[in-house]
Short mmCIF file of C-alpha atoms and ligand atoms in Angstrom, two decimals:
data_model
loop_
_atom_site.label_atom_id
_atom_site.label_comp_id
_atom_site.label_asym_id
_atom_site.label_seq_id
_atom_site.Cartn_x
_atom_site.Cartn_y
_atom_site.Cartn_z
CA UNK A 14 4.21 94.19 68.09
CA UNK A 15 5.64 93.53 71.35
CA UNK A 16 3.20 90.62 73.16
CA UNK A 17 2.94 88.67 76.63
CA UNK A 18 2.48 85.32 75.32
CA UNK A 19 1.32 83.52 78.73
CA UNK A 20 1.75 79.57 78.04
CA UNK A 21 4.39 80.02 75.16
CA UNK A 22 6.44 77.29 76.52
CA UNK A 23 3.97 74.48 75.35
CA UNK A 24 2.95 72.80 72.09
CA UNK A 25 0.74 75.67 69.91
CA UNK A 26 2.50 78.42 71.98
CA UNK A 27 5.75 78.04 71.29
CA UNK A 28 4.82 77.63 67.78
CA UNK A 29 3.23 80.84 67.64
CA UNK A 30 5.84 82.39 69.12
CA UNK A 31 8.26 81.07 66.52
CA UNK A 32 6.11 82.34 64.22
CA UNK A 33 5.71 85.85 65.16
CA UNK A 34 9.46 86.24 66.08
CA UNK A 35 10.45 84.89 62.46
CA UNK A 36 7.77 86.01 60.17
CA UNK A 37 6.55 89.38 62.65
CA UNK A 38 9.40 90.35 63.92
CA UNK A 39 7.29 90.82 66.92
CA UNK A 40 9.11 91.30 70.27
CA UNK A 41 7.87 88.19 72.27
CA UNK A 42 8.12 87.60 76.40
CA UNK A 43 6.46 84.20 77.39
CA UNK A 44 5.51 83.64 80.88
CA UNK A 45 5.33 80.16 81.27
CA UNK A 46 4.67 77.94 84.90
CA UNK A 47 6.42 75.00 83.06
CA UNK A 48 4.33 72.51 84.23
CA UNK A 49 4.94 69.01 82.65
CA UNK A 50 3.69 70.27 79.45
CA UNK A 51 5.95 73.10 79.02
CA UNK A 52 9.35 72.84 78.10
CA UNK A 53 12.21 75.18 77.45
CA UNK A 54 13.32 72.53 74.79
CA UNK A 55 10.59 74.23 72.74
CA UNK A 56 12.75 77.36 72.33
CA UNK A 57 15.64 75.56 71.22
CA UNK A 58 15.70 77.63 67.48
CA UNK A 59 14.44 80.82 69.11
CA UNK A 60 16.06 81.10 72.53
CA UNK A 61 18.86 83.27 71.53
CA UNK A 62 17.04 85.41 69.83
CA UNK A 63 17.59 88.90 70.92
CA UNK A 64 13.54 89.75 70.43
CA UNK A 65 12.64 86.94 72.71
CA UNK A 66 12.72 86.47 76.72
CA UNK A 67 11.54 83.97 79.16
CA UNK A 68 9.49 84.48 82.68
CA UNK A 69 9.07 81.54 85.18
CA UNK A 70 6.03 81.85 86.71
CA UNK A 71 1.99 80.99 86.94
CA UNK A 72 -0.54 83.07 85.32
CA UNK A 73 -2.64 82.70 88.63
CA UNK A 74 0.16 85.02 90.13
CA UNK A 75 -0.25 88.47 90.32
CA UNK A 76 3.09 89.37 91.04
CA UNK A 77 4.52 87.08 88.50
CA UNK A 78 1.78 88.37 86.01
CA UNK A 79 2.89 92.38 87.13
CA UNK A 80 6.94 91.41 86.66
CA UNK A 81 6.33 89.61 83.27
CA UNK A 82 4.03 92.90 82.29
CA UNK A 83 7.08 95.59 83.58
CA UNK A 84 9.78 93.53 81.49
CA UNK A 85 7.98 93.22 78.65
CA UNK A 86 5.79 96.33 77.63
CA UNK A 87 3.18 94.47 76.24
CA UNK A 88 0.64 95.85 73.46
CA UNK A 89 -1.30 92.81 73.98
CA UNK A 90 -1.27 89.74 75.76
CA UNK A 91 -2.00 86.54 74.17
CA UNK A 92 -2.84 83.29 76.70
CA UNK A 93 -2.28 79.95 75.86
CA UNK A 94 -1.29 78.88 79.38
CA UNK A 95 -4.00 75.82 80.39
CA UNK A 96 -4.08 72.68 81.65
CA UNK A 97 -4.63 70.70 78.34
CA UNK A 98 -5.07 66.97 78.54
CA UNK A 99 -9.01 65.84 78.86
CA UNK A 100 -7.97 62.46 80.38
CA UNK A 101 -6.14 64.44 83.18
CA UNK A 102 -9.27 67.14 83.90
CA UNK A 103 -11.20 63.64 84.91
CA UNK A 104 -8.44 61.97 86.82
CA UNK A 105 -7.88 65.67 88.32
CA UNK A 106 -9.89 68.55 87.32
CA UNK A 107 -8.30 70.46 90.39
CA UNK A 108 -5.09 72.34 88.39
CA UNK A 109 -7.91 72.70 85.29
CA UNK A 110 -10.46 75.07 87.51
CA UNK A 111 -7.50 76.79 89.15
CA UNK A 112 -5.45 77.84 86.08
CA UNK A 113 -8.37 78.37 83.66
CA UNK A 114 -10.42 80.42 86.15
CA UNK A 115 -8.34 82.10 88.59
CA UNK A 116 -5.72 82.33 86.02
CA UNK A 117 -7.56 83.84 83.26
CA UNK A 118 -9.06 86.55 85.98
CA UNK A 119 -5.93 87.65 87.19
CA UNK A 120 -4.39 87.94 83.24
CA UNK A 121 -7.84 89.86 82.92
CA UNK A 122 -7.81 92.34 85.93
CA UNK A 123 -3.57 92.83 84.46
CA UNK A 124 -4.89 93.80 81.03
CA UNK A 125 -7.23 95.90 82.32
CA UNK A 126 -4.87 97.98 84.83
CA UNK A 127 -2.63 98.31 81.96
CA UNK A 128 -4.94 99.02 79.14
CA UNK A 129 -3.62 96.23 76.85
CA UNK A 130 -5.46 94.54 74.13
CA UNK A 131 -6.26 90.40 75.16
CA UNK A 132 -6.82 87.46 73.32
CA UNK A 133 -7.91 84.28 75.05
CA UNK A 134 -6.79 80.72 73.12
CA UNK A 135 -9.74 78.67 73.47
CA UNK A 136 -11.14 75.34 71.92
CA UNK A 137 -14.23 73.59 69.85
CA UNK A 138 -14.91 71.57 72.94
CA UNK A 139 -16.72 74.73 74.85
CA UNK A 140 -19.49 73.69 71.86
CA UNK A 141 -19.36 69.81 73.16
CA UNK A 142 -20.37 67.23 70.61
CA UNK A 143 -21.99 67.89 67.24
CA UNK A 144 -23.33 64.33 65.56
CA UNK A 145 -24.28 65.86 62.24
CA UNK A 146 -23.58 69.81 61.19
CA UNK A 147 -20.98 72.16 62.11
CA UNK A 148 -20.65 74.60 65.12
CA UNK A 149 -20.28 78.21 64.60
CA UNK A 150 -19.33 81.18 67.14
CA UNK A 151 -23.30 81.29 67.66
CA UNK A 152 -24.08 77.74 68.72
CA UNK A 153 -24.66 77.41 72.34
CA UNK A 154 -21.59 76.60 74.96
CA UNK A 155 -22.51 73.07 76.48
CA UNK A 156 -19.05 71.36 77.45
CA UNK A 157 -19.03 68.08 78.42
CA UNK A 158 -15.73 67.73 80.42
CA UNK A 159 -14.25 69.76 83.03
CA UNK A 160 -11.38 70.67 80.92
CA UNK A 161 -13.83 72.36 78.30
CA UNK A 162 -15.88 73.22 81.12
CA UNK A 163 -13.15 75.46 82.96
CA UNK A 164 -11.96 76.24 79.34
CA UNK A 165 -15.91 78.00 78.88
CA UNK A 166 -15.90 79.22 82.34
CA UNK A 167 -12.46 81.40 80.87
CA UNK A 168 -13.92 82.48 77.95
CA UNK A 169 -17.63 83.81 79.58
CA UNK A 170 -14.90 85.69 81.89
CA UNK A 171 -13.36 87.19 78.90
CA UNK A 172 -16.71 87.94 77.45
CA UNK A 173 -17.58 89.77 80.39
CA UNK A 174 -14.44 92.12 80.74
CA UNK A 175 -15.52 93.31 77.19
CA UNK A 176 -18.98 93.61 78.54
CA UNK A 177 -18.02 95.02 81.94
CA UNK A 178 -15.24 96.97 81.33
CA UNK A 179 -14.91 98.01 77.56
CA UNK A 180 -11.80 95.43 77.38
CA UNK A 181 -10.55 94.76 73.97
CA UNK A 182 -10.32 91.05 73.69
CA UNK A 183 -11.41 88.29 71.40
CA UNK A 184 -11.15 84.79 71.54
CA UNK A 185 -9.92 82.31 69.06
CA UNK A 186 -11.32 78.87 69.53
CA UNK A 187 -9.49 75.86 67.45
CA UNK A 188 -10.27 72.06 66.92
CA UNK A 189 -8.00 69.36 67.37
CA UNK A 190 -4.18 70.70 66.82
CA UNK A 191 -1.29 68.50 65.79
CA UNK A 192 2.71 68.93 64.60
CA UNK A 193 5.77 69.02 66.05
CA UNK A 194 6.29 69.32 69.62
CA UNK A 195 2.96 68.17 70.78
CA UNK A 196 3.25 66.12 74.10
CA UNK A 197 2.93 62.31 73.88
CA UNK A 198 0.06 61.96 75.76
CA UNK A 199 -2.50 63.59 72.73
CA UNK A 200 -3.75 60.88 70.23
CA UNK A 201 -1.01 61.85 67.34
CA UNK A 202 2.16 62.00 69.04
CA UNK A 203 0.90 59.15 71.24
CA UNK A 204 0.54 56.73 68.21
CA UNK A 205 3.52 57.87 66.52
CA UNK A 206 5.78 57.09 69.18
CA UNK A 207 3.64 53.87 70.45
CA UNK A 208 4.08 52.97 66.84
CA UNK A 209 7.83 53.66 66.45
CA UNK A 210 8.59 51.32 69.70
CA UNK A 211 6.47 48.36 68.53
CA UNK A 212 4.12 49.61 71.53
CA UNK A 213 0.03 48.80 71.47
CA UNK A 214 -2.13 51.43 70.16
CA UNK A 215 -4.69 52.47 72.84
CA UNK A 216 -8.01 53.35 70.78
CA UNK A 217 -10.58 54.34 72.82
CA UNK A 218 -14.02 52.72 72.58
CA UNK A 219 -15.07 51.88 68.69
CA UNK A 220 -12.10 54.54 67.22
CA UNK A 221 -15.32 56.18 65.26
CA UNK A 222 -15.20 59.49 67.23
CA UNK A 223 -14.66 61.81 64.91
CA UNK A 224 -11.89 65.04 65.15
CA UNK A 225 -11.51 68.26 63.17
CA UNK A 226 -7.38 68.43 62.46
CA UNK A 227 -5.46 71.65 62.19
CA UNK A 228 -1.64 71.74 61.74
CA UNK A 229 -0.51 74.04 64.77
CA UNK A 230 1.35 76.37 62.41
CA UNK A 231 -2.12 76.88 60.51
CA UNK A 232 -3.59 77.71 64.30
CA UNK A 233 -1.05 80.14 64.94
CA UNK A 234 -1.37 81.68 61.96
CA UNK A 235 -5.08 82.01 62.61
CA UNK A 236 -4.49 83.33 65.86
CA UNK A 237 -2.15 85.98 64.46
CA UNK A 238 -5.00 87.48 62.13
CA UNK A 239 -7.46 87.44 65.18
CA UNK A 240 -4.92 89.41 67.50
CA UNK A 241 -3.91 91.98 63.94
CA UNK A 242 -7.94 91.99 62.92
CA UNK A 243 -10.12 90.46 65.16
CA UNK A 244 -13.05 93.19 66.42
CA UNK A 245 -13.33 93.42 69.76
CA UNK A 246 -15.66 91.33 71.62
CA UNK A 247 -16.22 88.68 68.83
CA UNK A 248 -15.16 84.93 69.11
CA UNK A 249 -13.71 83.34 65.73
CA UNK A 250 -13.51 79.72 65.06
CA UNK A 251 -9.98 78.46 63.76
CA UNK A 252 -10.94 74.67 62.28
CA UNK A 253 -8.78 72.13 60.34
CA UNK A 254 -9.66 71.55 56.53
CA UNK A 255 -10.32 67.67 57.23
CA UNK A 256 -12.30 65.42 59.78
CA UNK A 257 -11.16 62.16 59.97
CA UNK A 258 -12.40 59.06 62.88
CA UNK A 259 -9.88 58.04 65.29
CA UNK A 260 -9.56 54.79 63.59
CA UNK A 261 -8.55 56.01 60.63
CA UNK A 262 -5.94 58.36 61.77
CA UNK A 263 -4.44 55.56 63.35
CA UNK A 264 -4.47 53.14 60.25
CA UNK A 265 -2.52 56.31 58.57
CA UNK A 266 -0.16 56.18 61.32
CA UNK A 267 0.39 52.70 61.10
CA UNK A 268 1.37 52.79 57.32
CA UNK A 269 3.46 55.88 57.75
CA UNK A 270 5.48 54.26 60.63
CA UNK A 271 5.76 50.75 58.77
CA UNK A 272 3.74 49.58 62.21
CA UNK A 273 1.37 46.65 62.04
CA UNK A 274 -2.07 46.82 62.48
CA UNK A 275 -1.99 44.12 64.85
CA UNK A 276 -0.97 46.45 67.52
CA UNK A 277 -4.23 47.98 67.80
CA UNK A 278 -5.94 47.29 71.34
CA UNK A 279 -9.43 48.33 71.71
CA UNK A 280 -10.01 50.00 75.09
CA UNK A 281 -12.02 51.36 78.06
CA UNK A 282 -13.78 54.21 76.43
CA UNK A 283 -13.40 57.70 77.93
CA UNK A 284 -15.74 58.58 80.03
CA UNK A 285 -18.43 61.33 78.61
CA UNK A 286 -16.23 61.24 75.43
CA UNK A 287 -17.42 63.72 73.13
CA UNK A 288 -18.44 61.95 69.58
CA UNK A 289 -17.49 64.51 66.99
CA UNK A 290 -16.31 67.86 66.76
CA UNK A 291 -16.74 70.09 63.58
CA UNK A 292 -16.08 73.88 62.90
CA UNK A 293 -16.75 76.31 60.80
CA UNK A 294 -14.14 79.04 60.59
CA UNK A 295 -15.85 81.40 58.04
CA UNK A 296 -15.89 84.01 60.62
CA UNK A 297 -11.76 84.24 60.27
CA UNK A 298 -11.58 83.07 56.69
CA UNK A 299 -13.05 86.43 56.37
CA UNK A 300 -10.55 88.08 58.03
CA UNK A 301 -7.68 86.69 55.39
CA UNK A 302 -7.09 83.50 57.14
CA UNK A 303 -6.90 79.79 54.91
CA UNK A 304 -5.39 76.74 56.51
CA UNK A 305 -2.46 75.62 54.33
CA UNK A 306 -1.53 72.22 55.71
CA UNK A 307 -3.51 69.52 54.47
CA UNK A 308 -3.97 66.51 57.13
CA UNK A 309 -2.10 64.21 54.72
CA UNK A 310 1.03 65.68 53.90
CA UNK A 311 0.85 67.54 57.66
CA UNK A 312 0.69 64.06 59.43
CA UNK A 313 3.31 62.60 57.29
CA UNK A 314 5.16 65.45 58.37
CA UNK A 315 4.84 64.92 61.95
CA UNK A 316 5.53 61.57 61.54
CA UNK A 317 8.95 62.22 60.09
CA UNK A 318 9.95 64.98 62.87
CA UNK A 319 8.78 62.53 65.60
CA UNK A 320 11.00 60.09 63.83
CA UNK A 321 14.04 62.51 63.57
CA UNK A 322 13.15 64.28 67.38
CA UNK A 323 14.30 61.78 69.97
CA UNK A 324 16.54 64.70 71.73
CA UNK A 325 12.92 65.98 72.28
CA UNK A 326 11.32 63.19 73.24
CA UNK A 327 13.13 60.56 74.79
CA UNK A 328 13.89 62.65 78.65
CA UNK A 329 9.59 62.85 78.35
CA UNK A 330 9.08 58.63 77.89
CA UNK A 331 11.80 57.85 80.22
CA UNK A 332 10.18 60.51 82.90
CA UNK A 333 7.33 61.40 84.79
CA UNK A 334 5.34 60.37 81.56
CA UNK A 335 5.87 57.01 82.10
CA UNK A 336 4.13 57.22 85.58
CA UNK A 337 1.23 59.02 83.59
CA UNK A 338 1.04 56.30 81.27
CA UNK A 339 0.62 52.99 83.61
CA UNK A 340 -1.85 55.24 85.49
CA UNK A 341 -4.29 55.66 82.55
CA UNK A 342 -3.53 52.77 80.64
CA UNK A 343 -3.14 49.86 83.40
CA UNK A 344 0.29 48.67 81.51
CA UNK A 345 3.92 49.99 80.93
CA UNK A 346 5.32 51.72 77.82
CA UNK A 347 8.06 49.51 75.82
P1 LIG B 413 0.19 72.42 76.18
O1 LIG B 413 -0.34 71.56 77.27
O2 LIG B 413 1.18 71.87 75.23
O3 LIG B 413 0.83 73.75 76.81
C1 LIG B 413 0.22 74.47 77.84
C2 LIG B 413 1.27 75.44 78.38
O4 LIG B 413 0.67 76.22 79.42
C3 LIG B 413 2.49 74.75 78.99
O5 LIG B 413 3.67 75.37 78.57
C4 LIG B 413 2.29 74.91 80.50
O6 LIG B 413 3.50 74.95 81.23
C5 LIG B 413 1.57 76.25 80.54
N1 LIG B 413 0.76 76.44 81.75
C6 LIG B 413 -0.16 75.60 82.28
N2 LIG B 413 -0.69 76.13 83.39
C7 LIG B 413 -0.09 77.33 83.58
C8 LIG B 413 -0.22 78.35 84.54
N3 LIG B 413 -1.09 78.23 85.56
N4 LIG B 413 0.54 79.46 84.43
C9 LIG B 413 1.43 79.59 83.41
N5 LIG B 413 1.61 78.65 82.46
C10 LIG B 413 0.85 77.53 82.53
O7 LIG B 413 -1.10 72.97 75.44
P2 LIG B 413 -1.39 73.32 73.91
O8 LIG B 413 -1.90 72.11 73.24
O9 LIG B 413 -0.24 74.07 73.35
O10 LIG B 413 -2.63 74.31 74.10
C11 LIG B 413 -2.44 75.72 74.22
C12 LIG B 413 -3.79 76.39 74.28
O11 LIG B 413 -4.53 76.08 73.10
C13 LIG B 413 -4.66 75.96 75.46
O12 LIG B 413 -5.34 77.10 75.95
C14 LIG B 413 -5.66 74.98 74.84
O13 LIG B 413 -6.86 74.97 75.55
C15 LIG B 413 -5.81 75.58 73.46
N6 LIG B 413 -6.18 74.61 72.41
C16 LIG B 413 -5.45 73.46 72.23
C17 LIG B 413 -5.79 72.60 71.19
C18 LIG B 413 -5.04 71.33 70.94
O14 LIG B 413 -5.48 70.52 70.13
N7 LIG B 413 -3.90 71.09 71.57
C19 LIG B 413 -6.88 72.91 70.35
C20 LIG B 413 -7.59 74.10 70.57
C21 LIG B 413 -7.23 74.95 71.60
O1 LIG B 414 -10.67 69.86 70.05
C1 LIG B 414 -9.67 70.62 70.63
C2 LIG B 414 -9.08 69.88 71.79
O2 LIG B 414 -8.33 68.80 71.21
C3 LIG B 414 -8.17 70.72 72.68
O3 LIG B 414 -8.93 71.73 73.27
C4 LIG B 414 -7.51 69.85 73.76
O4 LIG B 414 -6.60 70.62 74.53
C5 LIG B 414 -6.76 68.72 73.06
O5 LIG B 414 -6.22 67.85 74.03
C6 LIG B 414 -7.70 67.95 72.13
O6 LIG B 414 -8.69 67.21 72.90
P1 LIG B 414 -9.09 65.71 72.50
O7 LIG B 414 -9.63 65.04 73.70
O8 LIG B 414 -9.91 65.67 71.27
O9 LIG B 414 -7.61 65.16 72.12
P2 LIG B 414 -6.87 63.78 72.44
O10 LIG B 414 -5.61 63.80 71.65
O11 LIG B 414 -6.79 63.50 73.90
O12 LIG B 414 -7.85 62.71 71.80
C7 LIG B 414 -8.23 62.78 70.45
C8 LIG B 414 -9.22 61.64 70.21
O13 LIG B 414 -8.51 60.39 70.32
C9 LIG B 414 -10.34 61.57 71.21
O14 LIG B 414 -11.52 61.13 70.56
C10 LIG B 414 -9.88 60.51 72.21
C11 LIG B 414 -9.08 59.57 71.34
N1 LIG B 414 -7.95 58.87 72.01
C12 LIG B 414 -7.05 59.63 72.69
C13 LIG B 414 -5.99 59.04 73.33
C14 LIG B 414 -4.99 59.86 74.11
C15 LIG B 414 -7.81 57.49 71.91
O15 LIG B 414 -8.62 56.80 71.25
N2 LIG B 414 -6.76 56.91 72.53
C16 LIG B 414 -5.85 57.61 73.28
O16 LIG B 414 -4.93 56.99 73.86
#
């Protein structure tokens, strides 16, 4: 296939894009705004790739949108591109409503012009939190934050270009991803590198929220049997095979990184923090999909590429990250 993957230059996109240029052999343009999650580091195996090409520019812009769309020929576009971070949407929902909105209109009114298929990357947290049970594509939408909240404004836009127009897109909604090249400021990578530099271990609140946990490559793969199967119109849920509490995710982290658990500060609780997210994805299980990365062996893993990965890591915690970090934490990174 040749696809516009908007947002490739991030954590799940790139991985997907790695994916479907080494296991497709899929003809992949990314337009990507390279904000501070998106890095061209994240191409560093793929970049030379004949099959692969790269577009500055902001899914809000049309002309950017219309250049990416001549270059590439698209059959189908695929966007990741969002602000991602719920601790930022609260500090700053401004970028959030912006990108997720205007953003996923103008991807919406391209698709349409140019008759090309669309799948919108969206998340369990449109459902908001689920104490006991699981969510499925029919439970009501009741966000809690205003990055899930923008994030469900996107996908009822979506819903109504099928509606509206007759436009062939589906969405693909996943719970908490982790792996390689995740950004620090998400609870895995956070911990692991926190860990690693004899840093504290921010948990927020009790640590008994509970999160769903699917290896990015298993999202990406999920994604790729939406986009090759999915029926127009339908939303399929893309969930992890465990749930674990925050707590205990951390404690795993600790023993992986030979960390102590002494390092583990108790602090200010999110605001409106969701409790516990759960999803079932019989919907795409149906469609072929199983997750193959169980949490264990995937966060060990992680762990290990984290460990071995400081060419990717080290220009983020000696940048702008740092700034991020004092800001939301109140104290400085080691
Ligand atoms: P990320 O923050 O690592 O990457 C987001 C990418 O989007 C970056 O490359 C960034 O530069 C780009 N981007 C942001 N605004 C843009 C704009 N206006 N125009 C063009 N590009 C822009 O995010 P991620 O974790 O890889 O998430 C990707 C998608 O998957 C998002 O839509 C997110 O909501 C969804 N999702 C993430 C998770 C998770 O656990 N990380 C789970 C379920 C769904
Ligand atoms: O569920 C899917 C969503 O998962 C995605 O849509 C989002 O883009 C992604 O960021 C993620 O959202 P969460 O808020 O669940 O992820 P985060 O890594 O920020 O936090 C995971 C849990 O860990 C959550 O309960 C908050 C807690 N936490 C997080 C951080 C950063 C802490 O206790 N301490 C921390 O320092």
């Amino acid at each position: 296939m040749r696809l516009l993957v908007c947002g490739g230059a991030g954590f799940i996109g790139s991985t997907f894009t790695r994916l479907r240029l080494q296991d497709h052999g899929d003809e992949v343009t990314v337009l990507d705004k390279l904000t501070y999650a998106g890095r061209e580091e994240n191409f560093h195996d793929f970049a030379e790739n004949p099959a692969f090409r790269f577009v500055l520019g902001a899914i809000e812009d049309r002309e950017a949108v219309a250049a990416a769309i001549e270059l590439a020929a698209p059959e189908a576009i695929v966007n990741f591109a969002a602000e991602t971070h719920v601790d930022r949407s609260i500090a700053e929902p401004d970028a959030f409503v912006r990108t997720h909105a205007l953003g996923t209109y103008v991807l919406l009114e391209a698709a349409r012009e140019s008759d090309l298929r669309y799948l919108q990357v969206s998340t369990d947290e449109v459902y908001g939190s689920i104490e006991v049970g699981t969510f499925t594509e029919e439970s009501p939408l009741r966000p809690s934050s205003p990055y899930s909240a923008t994030k469900t404004g996107a996908d009822l836009l979506v819903e109504s270009y099928f509606h509206t127009y007759g436009l062939p897109s589906v969405i693909c909604r996943g719970s908490n991803n982790y792996g390689p090249y995740q950004y620090p400021e998400k609870l895995i990578p956070l911990m692991i590198l926190n860990a690693l530099h004899s840093d504290s271990l921010p948990v927020y609140g009790d640590g008994m929220q509970v999160r769903n946990w699917i290896h990015s490559t298993d999202f990406a793969r999920a994604i790729g049997y939406v986009l090759e199967h999915g029926v127009p119109g339908e939303v399929y849920n893309a969930g992890g095979p465990e749930e674990e509490a925050n707590i205990d995710v951390v404690r795993r982290i600790i023993e992986l990184t030979g960390a102590s658990e002494s390092q583990i500060e108790h602090v200010t609780d999110r605001p409106g923090h969701d409790r516990r997210y759960s999803l079932s994805s019989e919907k795409v299980r149906a469609l072929g999909w199983a997750p193959q990365v169980r949490f264990e062996e995937g966060l060990a893993a992680t762990v290990e590429w984290y460990r071995d990965s400081s060419w990717w890591w080290e220009p983020i915690r000696s940048g702008d990250y740092r700034r991020y970090y004092e800001r939301q934490y109140g104290r400085s990174l080691g």
